[in-house]
């Protein structure tokens, strides 16, 4: 049997050529408009009367080079803290979400405690939780008191697990009850149903908002510096106190942005894939 290759018609080739021209034109227009807006903003900022003083106070290249090693060392602490707190908050949030979805009157006290937990830590400002755990708890002078860095990480885990628990709960409750009934009719226990049927679907559906909360956590790990650990923010503060210049804070901010870019890109990709999957594309 001989097969013939597909040959597009002249009308089809014309449409494809038109789409290519429109794509190139759209890219050129976007680039031109972006350059124009950027130029206007640059002129507006650099033409301000106080720009020279602001540039000397916030954008000094020599001070930035001097502060970079210490800020990078502090950023390594932020990165390790981010990984540990993200894992802890995700696991604790998942447990709380499962407890909130337990059915039956016998589990009402557990549901009430889990609900109170989410209400409390979603309502409390993170900085207050940090102060309570890093300044108040050590005042108890208990044996085996963990270091301040651990207490600060615990404050982040407790606060963010309250938000993540609600995200997980939304995903669990989005699974249709008929799937649970079908799993139980096949002989699966409640634990097996949650593990093999409900949780895989729930986590996949709420992956984008979960990653968004992790991005927010990546920024808030810098608040641990309020308790004393020398992270990127604290290192920038020390360098600023030595030079009387705020450029080290700009260095720390740029490093935090660079740290967040890969995670934000992954979040956008997961969100796009989820949208395509829901639309059937």
XYZ file of C-alpha atoms in Angstrom, residues 11 29 52 117 125 141 143 160 185 200 233:
11
model
C -5.648 28.674 1.119
C 4.731 45.787 18.875
C 21.525 61.687 42.747
C -6.258 25.903 64.509
C -0.100 38.125 61.891
C 13.561 28.436 80.467
C 15.012 22.067 79.509
C 1.507 28.638 56.746
C -17.920 -0.582 47.340
C -3.931 12.077 44.343
C 18.179 40.414 55.638
